[in-house]
Coordinates of C-alpha atoms in Angstrom, one line a residue:
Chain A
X1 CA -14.0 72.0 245.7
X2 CA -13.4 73.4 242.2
X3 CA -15.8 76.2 241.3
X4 CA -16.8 77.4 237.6
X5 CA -18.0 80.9 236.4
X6 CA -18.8 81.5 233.1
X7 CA -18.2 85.2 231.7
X8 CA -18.7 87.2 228.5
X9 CA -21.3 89.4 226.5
X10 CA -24.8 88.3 226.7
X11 CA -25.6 89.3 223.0
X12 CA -23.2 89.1 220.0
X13 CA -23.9 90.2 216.5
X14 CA -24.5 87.4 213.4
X15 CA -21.9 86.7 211.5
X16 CA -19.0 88.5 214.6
X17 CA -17.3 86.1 217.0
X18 CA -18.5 84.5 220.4
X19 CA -16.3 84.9 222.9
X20 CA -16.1 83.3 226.7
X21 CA -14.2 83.2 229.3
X22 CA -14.4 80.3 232.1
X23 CA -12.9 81.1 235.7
X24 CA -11.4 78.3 237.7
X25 CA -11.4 78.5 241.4
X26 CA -10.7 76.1 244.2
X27 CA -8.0 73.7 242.6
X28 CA -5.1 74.3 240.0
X29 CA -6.7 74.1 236.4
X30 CA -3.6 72.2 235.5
X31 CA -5.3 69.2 237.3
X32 CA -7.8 68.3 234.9
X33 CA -9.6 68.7 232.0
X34 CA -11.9 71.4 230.6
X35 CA -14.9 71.9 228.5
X36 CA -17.6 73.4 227.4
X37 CA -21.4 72.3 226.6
X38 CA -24.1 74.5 225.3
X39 CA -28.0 74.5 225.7
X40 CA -30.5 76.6 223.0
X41 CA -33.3 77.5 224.9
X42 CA -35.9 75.3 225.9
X43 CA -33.6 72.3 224.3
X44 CA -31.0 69.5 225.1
X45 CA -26.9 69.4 225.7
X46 CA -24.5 69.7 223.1
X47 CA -21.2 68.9 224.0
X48 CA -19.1 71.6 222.1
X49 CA -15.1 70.6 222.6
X50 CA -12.7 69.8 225.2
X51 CA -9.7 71.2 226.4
X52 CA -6.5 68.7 228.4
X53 CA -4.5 69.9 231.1
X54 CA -1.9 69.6 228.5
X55 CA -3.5 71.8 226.1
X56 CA -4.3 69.2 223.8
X57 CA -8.2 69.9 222.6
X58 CA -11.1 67.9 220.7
X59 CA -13.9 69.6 218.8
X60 CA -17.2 68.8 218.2
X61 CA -17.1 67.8 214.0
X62 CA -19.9 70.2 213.5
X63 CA -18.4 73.1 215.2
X64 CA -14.7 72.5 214.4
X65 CA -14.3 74.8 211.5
X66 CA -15.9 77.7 213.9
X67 CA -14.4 76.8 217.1
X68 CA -11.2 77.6 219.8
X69 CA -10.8 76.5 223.1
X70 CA -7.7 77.9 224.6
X71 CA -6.4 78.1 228.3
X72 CA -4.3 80.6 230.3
X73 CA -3.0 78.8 233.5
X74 CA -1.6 81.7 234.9
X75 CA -4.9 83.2 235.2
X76 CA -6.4 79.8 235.6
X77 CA -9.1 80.6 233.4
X78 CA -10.2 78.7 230.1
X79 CA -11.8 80.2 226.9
X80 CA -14.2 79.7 223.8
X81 CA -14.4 81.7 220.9
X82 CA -17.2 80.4 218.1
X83 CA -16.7 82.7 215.0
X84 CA -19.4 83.2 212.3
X85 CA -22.5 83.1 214.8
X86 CA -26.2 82.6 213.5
X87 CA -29.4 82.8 215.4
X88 CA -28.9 78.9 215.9
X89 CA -25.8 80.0 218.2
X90 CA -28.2 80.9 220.5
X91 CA -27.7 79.2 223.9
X92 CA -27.0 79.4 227.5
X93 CA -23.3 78.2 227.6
X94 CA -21.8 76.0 230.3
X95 CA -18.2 75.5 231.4
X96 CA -17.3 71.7 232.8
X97 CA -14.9 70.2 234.5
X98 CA -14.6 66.6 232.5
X99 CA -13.5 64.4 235.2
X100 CA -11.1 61.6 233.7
X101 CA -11.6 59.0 236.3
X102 CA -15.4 58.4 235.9
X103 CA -15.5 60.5 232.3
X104 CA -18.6 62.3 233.2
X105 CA -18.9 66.3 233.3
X106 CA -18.6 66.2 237.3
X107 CA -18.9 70.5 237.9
X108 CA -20.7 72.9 236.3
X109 CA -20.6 76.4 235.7
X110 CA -23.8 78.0 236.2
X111 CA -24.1 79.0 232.4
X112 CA -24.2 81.9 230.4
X113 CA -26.7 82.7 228.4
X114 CA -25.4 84.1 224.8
X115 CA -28.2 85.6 222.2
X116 CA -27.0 86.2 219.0
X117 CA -29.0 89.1 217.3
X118 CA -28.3 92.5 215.1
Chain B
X1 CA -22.1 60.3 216.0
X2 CA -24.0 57.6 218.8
X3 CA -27.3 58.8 218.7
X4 CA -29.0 58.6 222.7
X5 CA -32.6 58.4 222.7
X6 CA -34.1 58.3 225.5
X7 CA -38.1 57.5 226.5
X8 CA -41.1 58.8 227.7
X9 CA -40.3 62.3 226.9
X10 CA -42.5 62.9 230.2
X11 CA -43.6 61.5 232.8
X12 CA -45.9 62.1 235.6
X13 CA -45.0 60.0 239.3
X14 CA -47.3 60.8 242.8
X15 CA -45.0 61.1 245.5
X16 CA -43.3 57.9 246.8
X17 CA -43.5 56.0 243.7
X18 CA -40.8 54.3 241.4
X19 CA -40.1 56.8 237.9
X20 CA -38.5 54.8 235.4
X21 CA -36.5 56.2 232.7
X22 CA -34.9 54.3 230.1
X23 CA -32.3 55.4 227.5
X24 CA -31.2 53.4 224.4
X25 CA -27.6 53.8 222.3
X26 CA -27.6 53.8 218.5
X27 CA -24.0 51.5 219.2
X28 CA -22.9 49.4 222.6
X29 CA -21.2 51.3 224.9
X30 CA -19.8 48.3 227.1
X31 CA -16.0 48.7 226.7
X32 CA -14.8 45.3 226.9
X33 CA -11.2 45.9 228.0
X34 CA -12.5 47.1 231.6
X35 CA -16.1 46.0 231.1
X36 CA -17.5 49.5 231.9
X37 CA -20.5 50.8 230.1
X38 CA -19.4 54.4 229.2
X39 CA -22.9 56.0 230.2
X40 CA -23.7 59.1 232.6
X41 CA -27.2 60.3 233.7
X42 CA -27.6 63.9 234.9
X43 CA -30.3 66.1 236.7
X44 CA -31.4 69.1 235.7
X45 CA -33.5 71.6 237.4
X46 CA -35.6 74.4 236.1
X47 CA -33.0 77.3 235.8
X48 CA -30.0 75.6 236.9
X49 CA -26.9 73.3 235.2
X50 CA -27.2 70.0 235.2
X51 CA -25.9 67.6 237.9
X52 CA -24.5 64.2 237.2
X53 CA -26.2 61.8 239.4
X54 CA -24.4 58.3 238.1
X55 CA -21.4 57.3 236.0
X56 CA -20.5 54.0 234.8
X57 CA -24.1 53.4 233.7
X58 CA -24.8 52.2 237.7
X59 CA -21.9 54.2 239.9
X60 CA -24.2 56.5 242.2
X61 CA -21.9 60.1 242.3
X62 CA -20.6 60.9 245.7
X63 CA -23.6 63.1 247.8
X64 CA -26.7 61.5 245.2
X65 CA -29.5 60.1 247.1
X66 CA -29.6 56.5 247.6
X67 CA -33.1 56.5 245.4
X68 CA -31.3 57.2 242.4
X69 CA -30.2 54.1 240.8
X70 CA -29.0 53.5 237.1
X71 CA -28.7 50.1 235.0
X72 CA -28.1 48.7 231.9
X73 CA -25.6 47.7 229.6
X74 CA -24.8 47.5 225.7
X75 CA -27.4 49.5 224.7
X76 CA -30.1 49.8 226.8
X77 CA -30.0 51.6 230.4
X78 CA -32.4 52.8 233.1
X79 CA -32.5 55.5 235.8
X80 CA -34.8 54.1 238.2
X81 CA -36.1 56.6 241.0
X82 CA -37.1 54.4 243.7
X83 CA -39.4 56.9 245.8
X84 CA -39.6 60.0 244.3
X85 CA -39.3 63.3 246.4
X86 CA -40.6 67.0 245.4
X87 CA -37.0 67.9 245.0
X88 CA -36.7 65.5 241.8
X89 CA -39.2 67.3 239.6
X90 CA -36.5 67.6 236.9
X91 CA -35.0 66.8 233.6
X92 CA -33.5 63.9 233.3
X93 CA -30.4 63.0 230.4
X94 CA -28.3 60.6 229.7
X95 CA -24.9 60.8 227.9
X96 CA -22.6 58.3 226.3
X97 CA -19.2 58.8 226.5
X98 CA -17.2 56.0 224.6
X99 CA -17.4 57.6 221.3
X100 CA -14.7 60.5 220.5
X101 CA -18.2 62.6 221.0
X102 CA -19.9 63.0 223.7
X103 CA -23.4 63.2 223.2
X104 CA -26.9 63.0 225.5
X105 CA -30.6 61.9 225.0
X106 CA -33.6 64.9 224.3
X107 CA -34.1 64.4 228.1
X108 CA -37.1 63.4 230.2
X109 CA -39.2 65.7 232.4
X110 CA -40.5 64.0 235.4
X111 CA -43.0 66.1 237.0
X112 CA -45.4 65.1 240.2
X113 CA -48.9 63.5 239.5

């Protein structure tokens, strides 16, 4: 059973660069796809980009300009970096596996939560 | 982007009765080369991620409790809890996925009357 574990600092400065790290565990990451969703507190799901086990990725259009979603196989670990936070950055952070079969975000990391402040 | 609104916001069920939940798409998500409404619902809990508890608009996932059921198609779907348990006190969302972007409704809390 594939296992998810989001990493990274807990508070980044405005305007410096969110970065996170998403462990893989229990099945090759080369077998699937990746992504990762976000969740300001006390609010909904945004679905932030995706990542292929071919290294192909989508963005979400409102994040696109600010966003990278990068993977390292031999590590099997996958990454986000969102540069330019604000205060609207603010979120806990979740790590999926995107299932391609039934399309839905079948595993989840337990989140992160990310505060941007000075 | 499809826009997912979903309705009540809340609701309040005593144990052992039916919580309905509906969800309505801004666009149709019945594909009609494999006639499969692109439509997920997911569970979440106070403090934890969320769960996906149906795919397909009606495919329960493996391990979900038989009296979670979802329906629907075009634009207008339903997660029907058929007896509801302690353990569902939850959000509820759904999410579209036939659009290049994923997106999900605000969510409904069910809570115990």
């Amino acid at each position: 059973q594939v296992q998810l574990q989001e990493s990274g600092p807990g508070l980044v400065k405005p305007s410096e660069t969110l970065s996170l790290t998403c462990t893989v565990s229990g099945d090759s990451i080369s077998s699937y796809h990746w992504s990762w969703l976000r969740q300001p507190p006390g609010k909904g799901l945004e679905w932030i980009g995706h990542i292929h086990n071919t290294g192909s990725t989508n963005y979400s259009p409102s994040l696109k300009s600010r966003v990278t979603i990068s993977m390292d196989t031999s590590e099997s670990q996958f990454s986000l970096k969102l540069t330019s936070v604000t205060a609207a950055d603010t979120a806990v952070y979740y790590c999926t596996k995107y299932n391609r079969g039934s399309y839905a975000f079948d595993i989840w990391g337990q989140g992160t939560m990310v505060t941007v402040s000075s | 982007d499809i826009v997912m609104t979903q309705s009540p916001d809340s609701l309040a069920v005593s144990l052992g009765e039916r919580a309905t939940i509906n969800c309505k798409s801004s666009q149709s998500l019945l594909y009609n080369s494999n006639n499969k409404n692109y439509l997920a619902w997911y569970q979440q809990k106070p403090g934890q991620p969320p769960m996906v508890l149906v795919f397909w608009a009606s495919t329960r996932q493996s391990g979900v409790p038989g009296r979670f059921s979802g329906s629907g198609s075009g634009t207008d779907f339903t997660l029907t809890i058929s007896s509801l348990q302690a353990e569902d006190v939850a959000t509820y969302y759904c999410q579209q996925y036939i659009g290049t972007v994923p997106t999900f409704g605000q969510g409904t809390k069910v809570e115990i009357k």
